[in-house]
mmCIF file of N, CA and C and ligand atoms in Angstrom:
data_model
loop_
_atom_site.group_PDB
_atom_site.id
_atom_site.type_symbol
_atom_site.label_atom_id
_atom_site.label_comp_id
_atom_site.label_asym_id
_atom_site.label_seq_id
_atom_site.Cartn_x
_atom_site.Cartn_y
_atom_site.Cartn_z
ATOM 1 N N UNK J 1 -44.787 -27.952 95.427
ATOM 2 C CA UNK J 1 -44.836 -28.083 93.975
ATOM 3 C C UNK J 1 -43.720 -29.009 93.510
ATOM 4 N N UNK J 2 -44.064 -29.886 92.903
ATOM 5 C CA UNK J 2 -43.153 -30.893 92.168
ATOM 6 C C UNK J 2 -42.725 -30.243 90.697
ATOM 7 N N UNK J 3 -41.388 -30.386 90.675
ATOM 8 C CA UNK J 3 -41.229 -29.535 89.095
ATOM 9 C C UNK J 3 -40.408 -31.124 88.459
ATOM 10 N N UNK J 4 -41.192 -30.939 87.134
ATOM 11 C CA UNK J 4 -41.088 -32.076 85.971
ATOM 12 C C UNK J 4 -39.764 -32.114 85.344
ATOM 13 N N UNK J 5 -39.252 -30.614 85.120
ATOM 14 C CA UNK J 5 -38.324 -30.597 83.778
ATOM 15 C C UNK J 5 -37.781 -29.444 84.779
ATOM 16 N N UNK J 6 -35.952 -29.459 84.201
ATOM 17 C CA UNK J 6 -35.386 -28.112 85.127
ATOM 18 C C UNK J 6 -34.491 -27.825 83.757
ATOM 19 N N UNK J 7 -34.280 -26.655 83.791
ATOM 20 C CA UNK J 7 -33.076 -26.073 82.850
ATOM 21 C C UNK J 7 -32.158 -25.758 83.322
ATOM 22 N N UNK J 8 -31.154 -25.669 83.203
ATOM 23 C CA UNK J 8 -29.415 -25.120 83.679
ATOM 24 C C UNK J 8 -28.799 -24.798 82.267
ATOM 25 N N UNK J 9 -27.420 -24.511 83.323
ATOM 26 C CA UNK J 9 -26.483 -23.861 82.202
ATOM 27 C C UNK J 9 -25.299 -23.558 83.307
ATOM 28 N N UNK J 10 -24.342 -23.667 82.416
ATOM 29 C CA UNK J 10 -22.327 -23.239 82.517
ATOM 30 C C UNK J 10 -22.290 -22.220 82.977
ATOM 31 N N UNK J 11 -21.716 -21.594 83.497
ATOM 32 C CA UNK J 11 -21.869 -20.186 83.567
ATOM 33 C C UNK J 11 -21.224 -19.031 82.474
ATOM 34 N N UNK J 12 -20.578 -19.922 80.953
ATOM 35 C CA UNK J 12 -20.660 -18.299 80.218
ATOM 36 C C UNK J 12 -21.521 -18.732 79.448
ATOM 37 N N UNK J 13 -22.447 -20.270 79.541
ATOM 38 C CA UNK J 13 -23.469 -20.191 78.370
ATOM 39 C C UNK J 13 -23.648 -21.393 77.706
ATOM 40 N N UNK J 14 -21.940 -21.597 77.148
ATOM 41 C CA UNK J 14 -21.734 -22.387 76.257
ATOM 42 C C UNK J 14 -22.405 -23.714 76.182
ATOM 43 N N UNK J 15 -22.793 -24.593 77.548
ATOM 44 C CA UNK J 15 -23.680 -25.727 77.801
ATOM 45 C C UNK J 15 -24.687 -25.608 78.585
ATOM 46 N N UNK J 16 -25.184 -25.551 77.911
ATOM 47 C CA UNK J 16 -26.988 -25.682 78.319
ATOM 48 C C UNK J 16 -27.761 -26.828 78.314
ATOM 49 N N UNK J 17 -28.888 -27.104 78.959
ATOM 50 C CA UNK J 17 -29.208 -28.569 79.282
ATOM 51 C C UNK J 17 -30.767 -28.217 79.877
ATOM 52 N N UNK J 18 -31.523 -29.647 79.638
ATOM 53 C CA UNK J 18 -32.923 -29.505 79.786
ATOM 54 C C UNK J 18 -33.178 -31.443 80.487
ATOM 55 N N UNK J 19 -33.662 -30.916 81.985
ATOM 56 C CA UNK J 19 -33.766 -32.127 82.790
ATOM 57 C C UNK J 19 -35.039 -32.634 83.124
ATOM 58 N N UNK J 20 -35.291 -33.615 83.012
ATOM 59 C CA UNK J 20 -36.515 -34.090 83.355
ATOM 60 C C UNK J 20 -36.110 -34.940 84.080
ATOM 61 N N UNK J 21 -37.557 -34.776 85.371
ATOM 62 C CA UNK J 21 -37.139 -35.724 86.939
ATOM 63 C C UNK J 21 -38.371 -37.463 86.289
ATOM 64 N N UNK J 22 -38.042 -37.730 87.389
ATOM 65 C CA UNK J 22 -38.584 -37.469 88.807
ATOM 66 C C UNK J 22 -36.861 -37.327 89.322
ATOM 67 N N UNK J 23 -36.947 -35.909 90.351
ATOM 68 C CA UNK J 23 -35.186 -35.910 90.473
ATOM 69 C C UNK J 23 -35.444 -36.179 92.331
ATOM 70 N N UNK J 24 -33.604 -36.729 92.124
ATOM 71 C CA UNK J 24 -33.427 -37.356 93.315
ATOM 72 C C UNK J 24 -33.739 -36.031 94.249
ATOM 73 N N UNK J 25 -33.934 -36.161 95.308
ATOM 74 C CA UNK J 25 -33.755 -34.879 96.123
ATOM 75 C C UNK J 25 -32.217 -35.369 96.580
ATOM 76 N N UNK J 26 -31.705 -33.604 96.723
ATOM 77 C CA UNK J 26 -29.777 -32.941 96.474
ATOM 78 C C UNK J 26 -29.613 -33.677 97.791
ATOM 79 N N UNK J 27 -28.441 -34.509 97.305
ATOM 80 C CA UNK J 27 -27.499 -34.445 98.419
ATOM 81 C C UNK J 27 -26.635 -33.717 98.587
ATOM 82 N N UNK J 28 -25.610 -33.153 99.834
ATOM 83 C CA UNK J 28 -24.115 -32.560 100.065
ATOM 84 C C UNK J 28 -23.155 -33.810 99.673
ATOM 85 N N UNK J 29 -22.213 -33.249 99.106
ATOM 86 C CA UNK J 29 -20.759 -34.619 99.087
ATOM 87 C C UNK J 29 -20.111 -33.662 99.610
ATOM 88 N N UNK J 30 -19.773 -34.331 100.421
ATOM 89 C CA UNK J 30 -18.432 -33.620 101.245
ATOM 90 C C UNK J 30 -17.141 -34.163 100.729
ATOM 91 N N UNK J 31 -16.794 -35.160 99.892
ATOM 92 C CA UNK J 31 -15.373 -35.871 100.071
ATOM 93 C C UNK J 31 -14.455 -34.879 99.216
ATOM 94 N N UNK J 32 -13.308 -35.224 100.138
ATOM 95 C CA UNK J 32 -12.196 -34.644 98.975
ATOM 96 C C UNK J 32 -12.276 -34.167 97.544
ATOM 97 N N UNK J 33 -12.374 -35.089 96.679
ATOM 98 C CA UNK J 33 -12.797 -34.724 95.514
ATOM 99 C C UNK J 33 -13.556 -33.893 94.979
ATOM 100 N N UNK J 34 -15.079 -33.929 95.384
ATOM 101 C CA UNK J 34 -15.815 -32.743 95.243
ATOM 102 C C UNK J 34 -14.752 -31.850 95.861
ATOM 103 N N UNK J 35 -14.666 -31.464 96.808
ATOM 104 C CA UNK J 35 -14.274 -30.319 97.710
ATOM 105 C C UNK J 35 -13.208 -29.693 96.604
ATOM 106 N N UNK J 36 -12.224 -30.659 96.369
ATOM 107 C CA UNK J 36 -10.963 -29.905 95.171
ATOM 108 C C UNK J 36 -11.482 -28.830 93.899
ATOM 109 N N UNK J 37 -12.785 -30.372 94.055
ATOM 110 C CA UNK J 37 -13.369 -29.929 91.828
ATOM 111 C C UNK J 37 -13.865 -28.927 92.042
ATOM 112 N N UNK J 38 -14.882 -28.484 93.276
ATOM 113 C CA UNK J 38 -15.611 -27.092 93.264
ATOM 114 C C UNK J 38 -15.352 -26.212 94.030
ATOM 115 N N UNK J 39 -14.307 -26.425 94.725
ATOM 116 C CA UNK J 39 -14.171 -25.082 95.851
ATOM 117 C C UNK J 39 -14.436 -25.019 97.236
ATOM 118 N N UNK J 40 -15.443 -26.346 97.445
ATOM 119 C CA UNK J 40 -16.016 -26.678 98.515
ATOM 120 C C UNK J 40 -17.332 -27.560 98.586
ATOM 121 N N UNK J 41 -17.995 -28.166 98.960
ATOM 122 C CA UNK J 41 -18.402 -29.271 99.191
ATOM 123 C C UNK J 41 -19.301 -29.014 97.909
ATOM 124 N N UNK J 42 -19.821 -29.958 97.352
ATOM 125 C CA UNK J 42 -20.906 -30.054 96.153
ATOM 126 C C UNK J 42 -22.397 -30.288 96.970
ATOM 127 N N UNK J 43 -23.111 -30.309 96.170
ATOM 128 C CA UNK J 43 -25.085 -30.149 96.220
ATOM 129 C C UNK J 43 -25.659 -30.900 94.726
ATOM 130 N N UNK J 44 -26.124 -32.233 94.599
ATOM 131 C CA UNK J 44 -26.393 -32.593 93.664
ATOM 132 C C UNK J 44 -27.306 -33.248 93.438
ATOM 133 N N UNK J 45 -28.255 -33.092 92.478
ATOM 134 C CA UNK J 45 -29.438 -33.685 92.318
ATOM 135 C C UNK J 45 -29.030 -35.222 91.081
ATOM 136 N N UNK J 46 -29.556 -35.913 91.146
ATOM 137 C CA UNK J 46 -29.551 -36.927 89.990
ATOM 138 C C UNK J 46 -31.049 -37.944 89.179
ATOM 139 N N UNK J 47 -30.497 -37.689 87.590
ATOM 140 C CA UNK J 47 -31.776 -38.245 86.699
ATOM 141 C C UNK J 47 -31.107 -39.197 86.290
ATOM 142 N N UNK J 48 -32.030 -39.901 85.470
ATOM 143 C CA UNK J 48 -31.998 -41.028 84.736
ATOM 144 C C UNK J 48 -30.987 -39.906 83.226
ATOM 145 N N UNK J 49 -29.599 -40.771 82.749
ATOM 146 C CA UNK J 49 -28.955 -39.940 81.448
ATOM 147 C C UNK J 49 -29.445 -39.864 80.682
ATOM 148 N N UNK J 50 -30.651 -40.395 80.223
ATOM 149 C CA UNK J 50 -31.745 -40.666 79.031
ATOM 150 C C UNK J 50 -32.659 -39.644 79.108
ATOM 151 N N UNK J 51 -32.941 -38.929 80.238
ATOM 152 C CA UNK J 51 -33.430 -37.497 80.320
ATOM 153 C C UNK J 51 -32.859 -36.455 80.168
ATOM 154 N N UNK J 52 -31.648 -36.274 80.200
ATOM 155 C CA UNK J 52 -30.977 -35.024 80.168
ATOM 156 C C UNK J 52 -30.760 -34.364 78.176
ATOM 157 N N UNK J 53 -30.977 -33.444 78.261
ATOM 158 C CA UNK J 53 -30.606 -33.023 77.045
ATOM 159 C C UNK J 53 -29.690 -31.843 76.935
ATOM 160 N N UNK J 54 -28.756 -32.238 76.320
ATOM 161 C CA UNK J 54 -27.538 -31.231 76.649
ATOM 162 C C UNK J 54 -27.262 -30.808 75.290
ATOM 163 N N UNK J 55 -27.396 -29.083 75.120
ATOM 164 C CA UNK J 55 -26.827 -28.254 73.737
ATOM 165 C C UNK J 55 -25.634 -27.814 74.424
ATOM 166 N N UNK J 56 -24.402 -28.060 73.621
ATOM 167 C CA UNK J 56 -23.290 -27.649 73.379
ATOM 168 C C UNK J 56 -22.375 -28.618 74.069
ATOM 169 N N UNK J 57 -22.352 -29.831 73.751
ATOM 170 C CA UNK J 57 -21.737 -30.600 74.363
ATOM 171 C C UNK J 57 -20.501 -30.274 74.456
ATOM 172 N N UNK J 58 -20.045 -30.632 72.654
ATOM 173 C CA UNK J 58 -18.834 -30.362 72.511
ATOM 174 C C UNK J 58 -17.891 -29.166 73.530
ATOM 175 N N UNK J 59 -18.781 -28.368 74.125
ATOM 176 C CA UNK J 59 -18.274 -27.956 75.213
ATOM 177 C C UNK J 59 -17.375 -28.264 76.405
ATOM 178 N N UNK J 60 -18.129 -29.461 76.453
ATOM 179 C CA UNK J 60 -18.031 -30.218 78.029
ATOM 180 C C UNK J 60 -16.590 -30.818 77.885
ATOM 181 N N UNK J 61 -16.403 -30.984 79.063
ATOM 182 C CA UNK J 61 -15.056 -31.835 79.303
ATOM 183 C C UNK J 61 -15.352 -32.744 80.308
ATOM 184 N N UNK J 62 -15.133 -34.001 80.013
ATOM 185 C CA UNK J 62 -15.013 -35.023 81.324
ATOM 186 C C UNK J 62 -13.157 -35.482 81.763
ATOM 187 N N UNK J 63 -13.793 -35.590 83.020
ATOM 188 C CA UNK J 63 -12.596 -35.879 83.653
ATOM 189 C C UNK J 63 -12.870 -36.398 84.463
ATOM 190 N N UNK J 64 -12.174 -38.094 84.035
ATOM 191 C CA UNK J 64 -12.315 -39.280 84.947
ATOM 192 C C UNK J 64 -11.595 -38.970 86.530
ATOM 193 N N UNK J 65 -12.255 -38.629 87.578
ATOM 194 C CA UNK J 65 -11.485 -38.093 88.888
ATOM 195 C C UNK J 65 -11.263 -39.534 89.403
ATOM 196 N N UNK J 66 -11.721 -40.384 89.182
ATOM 197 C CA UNK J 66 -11.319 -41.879 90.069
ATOM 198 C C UNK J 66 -12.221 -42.810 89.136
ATOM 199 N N UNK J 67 -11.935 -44.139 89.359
ATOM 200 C CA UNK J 67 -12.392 -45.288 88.330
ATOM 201 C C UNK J 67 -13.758 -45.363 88.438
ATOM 202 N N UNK J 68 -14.821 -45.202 89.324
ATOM 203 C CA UNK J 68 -16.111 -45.415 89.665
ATOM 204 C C UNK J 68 -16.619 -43.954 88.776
ATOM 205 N N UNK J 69 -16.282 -43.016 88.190
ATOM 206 C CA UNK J 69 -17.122 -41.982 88.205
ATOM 207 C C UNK J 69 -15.904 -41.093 86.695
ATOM 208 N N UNK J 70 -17.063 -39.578 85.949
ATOM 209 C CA UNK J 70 -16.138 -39.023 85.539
ATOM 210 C C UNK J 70 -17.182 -37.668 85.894
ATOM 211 N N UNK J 71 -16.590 -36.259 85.844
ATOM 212 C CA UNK J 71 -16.685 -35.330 85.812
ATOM 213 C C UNK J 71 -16.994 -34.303 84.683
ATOM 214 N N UNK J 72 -18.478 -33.789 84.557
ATOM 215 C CA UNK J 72 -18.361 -32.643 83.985
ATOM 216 C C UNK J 72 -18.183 -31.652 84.209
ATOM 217 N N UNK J 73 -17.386 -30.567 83.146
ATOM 218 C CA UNK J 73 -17.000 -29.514 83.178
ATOM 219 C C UNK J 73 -17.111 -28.375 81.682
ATOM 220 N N UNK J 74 -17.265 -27.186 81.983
ATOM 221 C CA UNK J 74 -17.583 -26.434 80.666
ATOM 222 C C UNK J 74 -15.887 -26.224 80.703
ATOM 223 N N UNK J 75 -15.768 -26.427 79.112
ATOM 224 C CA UNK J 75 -13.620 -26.122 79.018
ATOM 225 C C UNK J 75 -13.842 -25.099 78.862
ATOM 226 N N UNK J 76 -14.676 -23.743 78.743
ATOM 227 C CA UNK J 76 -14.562 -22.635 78.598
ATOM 228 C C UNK J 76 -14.461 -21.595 80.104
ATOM 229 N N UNK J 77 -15.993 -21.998 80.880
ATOM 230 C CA UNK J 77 -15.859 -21.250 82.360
ATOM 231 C C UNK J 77 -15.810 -21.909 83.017
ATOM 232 N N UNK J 78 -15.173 -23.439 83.252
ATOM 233 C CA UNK J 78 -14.882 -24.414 83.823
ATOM 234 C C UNK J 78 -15.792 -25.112 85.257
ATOM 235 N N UNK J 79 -17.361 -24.144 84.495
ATOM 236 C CA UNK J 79 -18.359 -24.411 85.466
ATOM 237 C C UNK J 79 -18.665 -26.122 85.971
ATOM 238 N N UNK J 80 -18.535 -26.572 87.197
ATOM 239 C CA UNK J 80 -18.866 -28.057 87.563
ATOM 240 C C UNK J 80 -20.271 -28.205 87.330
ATOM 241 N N UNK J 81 -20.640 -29.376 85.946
ATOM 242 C CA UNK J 81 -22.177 -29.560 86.020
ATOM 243 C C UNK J 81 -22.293 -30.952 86.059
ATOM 244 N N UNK J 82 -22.072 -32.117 86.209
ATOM 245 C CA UNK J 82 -22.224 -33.326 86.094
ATOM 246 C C UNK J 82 -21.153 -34.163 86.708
ATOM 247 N N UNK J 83 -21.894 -35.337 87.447
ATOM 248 C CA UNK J 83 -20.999 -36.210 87.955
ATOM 249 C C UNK J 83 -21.723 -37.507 87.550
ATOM 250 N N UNK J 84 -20.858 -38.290 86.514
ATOM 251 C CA UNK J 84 -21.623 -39.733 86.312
ATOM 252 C C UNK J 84 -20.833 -40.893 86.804
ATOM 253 N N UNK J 85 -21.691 -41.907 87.236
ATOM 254 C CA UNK J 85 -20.804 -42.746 87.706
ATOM 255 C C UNK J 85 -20.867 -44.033 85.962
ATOM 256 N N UNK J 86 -19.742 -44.434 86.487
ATOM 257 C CA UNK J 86 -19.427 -45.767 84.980
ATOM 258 C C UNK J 86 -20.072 -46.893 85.447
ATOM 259 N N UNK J 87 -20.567 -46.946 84.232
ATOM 260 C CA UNK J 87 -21.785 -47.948 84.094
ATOM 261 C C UNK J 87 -22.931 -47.938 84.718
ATOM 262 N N UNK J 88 -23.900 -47.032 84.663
ATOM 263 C CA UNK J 88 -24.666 -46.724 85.354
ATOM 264 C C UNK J 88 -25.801 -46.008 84.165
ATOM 265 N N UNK J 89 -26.869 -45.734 84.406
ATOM 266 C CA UNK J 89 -27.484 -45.097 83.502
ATOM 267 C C UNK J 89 -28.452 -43.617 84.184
ATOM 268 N N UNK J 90 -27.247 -43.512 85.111
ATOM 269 C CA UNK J 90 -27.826 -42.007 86.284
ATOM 270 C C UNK J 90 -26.738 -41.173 86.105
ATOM 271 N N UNK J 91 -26.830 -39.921 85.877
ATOM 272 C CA UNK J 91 -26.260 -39.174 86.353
ATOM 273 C C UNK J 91 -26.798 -37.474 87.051
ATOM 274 N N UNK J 92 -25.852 -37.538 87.826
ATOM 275 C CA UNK J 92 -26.034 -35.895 88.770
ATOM 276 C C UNK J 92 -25.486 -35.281 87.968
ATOM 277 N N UNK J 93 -26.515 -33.774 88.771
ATOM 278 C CA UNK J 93 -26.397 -32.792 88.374
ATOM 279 C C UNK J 93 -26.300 -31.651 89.406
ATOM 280 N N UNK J 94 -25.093 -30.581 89.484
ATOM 281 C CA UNK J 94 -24.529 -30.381 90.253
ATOM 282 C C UNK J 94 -26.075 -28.650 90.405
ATOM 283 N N UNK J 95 -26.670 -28.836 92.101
ATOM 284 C CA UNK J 95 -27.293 -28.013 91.798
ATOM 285 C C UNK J 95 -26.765 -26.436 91.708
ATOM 286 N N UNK J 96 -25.939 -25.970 91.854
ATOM 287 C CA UNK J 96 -25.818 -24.318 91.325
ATOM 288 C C UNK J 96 -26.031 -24.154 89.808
ATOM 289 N N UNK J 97 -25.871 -24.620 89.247
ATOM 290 C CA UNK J 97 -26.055 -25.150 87.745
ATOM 291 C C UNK J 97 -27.527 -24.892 87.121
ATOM 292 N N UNK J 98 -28.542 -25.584 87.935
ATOM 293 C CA UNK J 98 -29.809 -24.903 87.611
ATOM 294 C C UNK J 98 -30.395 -24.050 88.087
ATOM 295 N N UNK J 99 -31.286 -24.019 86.970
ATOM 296 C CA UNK J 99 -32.212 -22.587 86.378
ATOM 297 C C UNK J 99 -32.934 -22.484 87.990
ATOM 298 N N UNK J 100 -33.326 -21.435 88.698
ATOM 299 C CA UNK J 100 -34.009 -21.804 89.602
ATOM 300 C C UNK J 100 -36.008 -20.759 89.425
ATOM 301 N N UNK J 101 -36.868 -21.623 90.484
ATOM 302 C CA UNK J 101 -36.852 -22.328 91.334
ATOM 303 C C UNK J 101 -36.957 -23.289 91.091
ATOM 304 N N UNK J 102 -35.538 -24.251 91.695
ATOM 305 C CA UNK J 102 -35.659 -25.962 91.522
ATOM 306 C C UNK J 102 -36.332 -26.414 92.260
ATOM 307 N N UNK J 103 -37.325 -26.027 93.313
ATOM 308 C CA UNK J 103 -38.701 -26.671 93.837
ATOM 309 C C UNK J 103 -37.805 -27.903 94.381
ATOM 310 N N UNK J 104 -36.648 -28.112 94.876
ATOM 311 C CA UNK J 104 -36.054 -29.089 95.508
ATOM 312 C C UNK J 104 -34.996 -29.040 97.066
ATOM 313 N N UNK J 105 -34.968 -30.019 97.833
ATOM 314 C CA UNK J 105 -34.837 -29.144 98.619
ATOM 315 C C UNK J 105 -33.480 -30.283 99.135
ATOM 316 N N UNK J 106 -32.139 -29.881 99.700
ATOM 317 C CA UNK J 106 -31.452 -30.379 100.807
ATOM 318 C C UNK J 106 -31.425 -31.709 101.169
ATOM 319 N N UNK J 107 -31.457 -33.172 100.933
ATOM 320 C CA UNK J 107 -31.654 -34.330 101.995
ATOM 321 C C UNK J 107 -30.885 -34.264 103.017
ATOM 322 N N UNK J 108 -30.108 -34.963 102.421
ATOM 323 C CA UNK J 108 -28.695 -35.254 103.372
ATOM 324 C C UNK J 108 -27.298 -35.021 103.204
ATOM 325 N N UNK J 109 -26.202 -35.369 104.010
ATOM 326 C CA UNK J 109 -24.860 -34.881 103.583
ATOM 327 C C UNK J 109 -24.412 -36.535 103.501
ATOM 328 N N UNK J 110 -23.535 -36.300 102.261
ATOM 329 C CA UNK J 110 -22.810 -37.674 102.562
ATOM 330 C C UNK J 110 -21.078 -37.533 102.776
ATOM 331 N N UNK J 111 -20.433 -38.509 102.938
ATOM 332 C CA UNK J 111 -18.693 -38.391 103.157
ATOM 333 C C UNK J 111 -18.713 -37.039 103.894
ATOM 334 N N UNK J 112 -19.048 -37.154 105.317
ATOM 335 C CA UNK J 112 -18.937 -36.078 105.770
ATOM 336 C C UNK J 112 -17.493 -36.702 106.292
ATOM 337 N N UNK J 113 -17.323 -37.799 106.908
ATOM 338 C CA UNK J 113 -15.757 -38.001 106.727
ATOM 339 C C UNK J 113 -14.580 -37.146 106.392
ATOM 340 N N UNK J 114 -15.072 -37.061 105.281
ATOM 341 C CA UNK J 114 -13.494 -36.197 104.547
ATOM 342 C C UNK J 114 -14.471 -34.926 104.726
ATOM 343 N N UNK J 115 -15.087 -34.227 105.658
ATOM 344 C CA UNK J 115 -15.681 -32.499 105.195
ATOM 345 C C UNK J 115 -14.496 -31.795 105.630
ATOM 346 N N UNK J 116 -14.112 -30.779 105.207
ATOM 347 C CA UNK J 116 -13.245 -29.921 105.546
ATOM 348 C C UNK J 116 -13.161 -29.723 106.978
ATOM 349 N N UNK J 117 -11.991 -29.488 106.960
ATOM 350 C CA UNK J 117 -11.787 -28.691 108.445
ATOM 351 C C UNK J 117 -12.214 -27.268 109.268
ATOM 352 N N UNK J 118 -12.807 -26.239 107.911
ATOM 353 C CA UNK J 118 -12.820 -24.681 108.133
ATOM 354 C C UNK J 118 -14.212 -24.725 108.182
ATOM 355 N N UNK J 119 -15.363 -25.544 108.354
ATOM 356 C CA UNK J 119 -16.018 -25.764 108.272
ATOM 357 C C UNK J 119 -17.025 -26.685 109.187
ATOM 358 N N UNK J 120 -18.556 -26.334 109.897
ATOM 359 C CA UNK J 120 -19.519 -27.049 110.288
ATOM 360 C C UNK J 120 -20.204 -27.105 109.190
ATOM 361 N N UNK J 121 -21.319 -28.988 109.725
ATOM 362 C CA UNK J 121 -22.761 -28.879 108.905
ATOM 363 C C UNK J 121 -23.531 -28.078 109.874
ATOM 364 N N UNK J 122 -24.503 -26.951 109.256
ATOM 365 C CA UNK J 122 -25.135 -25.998 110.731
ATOM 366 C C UNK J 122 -26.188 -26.767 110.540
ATOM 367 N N UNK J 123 -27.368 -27.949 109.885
ATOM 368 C CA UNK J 123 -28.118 -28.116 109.558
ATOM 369 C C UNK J 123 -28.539 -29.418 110.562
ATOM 370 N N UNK J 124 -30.105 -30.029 110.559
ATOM 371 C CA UNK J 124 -29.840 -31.165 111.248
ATOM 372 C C UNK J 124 -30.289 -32.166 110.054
ATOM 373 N N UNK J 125 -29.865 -32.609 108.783
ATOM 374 C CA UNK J 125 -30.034 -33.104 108.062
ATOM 375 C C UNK J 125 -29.301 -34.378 108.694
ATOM 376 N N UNK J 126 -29.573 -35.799 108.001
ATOM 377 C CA UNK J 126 -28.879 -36.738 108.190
ATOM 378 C C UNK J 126 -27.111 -36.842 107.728
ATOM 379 N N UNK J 127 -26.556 -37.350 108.446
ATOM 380 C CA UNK J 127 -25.311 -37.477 108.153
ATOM 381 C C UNK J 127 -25.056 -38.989 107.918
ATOM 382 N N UNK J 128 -23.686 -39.076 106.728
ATOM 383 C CA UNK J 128 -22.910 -40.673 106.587
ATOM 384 C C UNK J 128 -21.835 -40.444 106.261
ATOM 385 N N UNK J 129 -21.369 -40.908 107.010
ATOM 386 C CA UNK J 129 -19.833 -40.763 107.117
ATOM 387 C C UNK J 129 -19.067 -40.999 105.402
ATOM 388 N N UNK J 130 -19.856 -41.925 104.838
ATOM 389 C CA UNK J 130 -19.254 -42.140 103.316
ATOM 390 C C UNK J 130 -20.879 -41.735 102.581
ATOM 391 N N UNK J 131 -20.694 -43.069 101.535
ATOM 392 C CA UNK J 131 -22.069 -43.300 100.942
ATOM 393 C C UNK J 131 -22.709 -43.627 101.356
ATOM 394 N N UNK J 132 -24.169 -43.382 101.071
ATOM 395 C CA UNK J 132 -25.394 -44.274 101.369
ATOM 396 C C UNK J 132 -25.844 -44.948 100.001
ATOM 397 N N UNK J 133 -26.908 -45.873 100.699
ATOM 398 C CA UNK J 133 -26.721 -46.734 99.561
ATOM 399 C C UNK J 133 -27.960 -46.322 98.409
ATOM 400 N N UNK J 134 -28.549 -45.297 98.838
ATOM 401 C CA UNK J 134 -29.105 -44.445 97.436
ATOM 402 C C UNK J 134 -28.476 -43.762 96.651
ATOM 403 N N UNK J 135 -26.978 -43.774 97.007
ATOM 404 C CA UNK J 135 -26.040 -42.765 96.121
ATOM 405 C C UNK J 135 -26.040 -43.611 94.560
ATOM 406 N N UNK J 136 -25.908 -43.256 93.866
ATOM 407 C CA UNK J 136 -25.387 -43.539 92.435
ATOM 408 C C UNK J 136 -24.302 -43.168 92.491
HETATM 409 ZN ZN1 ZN D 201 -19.190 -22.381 80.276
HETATM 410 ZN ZN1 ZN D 202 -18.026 -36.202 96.559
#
């Protein structure tokens, strides 16, 4: 089943959001960065920003983590929902975030490079050491 439109949300509420695909199928980011922002490696799907519809913005917080990209975040439960890159007209969406079933599944891992140390991929998904060049 292909799903059209996905819903998510922050986790106390405050930003809520309504996605329409066609969505990338999730990659893993393993790099540093993710790893800091969420606790451990990220899972992210990505749309076109012209699809996303987001209630309660004023919620959100971005935070430019490096010059290519900025970070969403709810300033209230400081849930990770968005990673956009600058200048671009895509952005991810971090999947724990949505409503499920996201009818989507796993591709690949990328920057497995920087993956943690306390940690295997148990999966036989493709691996790249950085980006690939479908990343946004
Ligand atoms: Zn929140
Ligand atoms: Zn990353």
């Amino acid at each position: 089943m292909s799903t059209n439109q996905l819903t998510g949300r922050c986790n106390c509420g405050g930003v809520t959001f309504v996605a329409t695909g066609p969505f990338r199928p999730p990659k893993a980011c393993h790099c540093k960065t993710c790893r800091r922002q969420s606790g451990h490696h990220i899972a992210a799907t990505q749309i076109d920003r012209a699809d996303l519809s987001l209630t309660g913005e004023d919620m959100l917080t971005w935070y430019a983590a490096s010059d290519h990209a900025r970070r969403g975040f709810c300033r209230v439960c400081g849930a990770n929902l968005f990673w956009e890159p600058r200048g671009s007209r895509r952005i991810s969406i971090f999947m724990g975030c949505l409503d499920e079933p996201t009818g989507l599944h796993l591709a690949d891992h990328i920057f497995v490079g920087e993956r943690g140390d306390y940690y295997t991929i148990g999966d036989s998904l493709p691996q790249a050491l950085e980006r690939d060049t479908t990343t946004g």
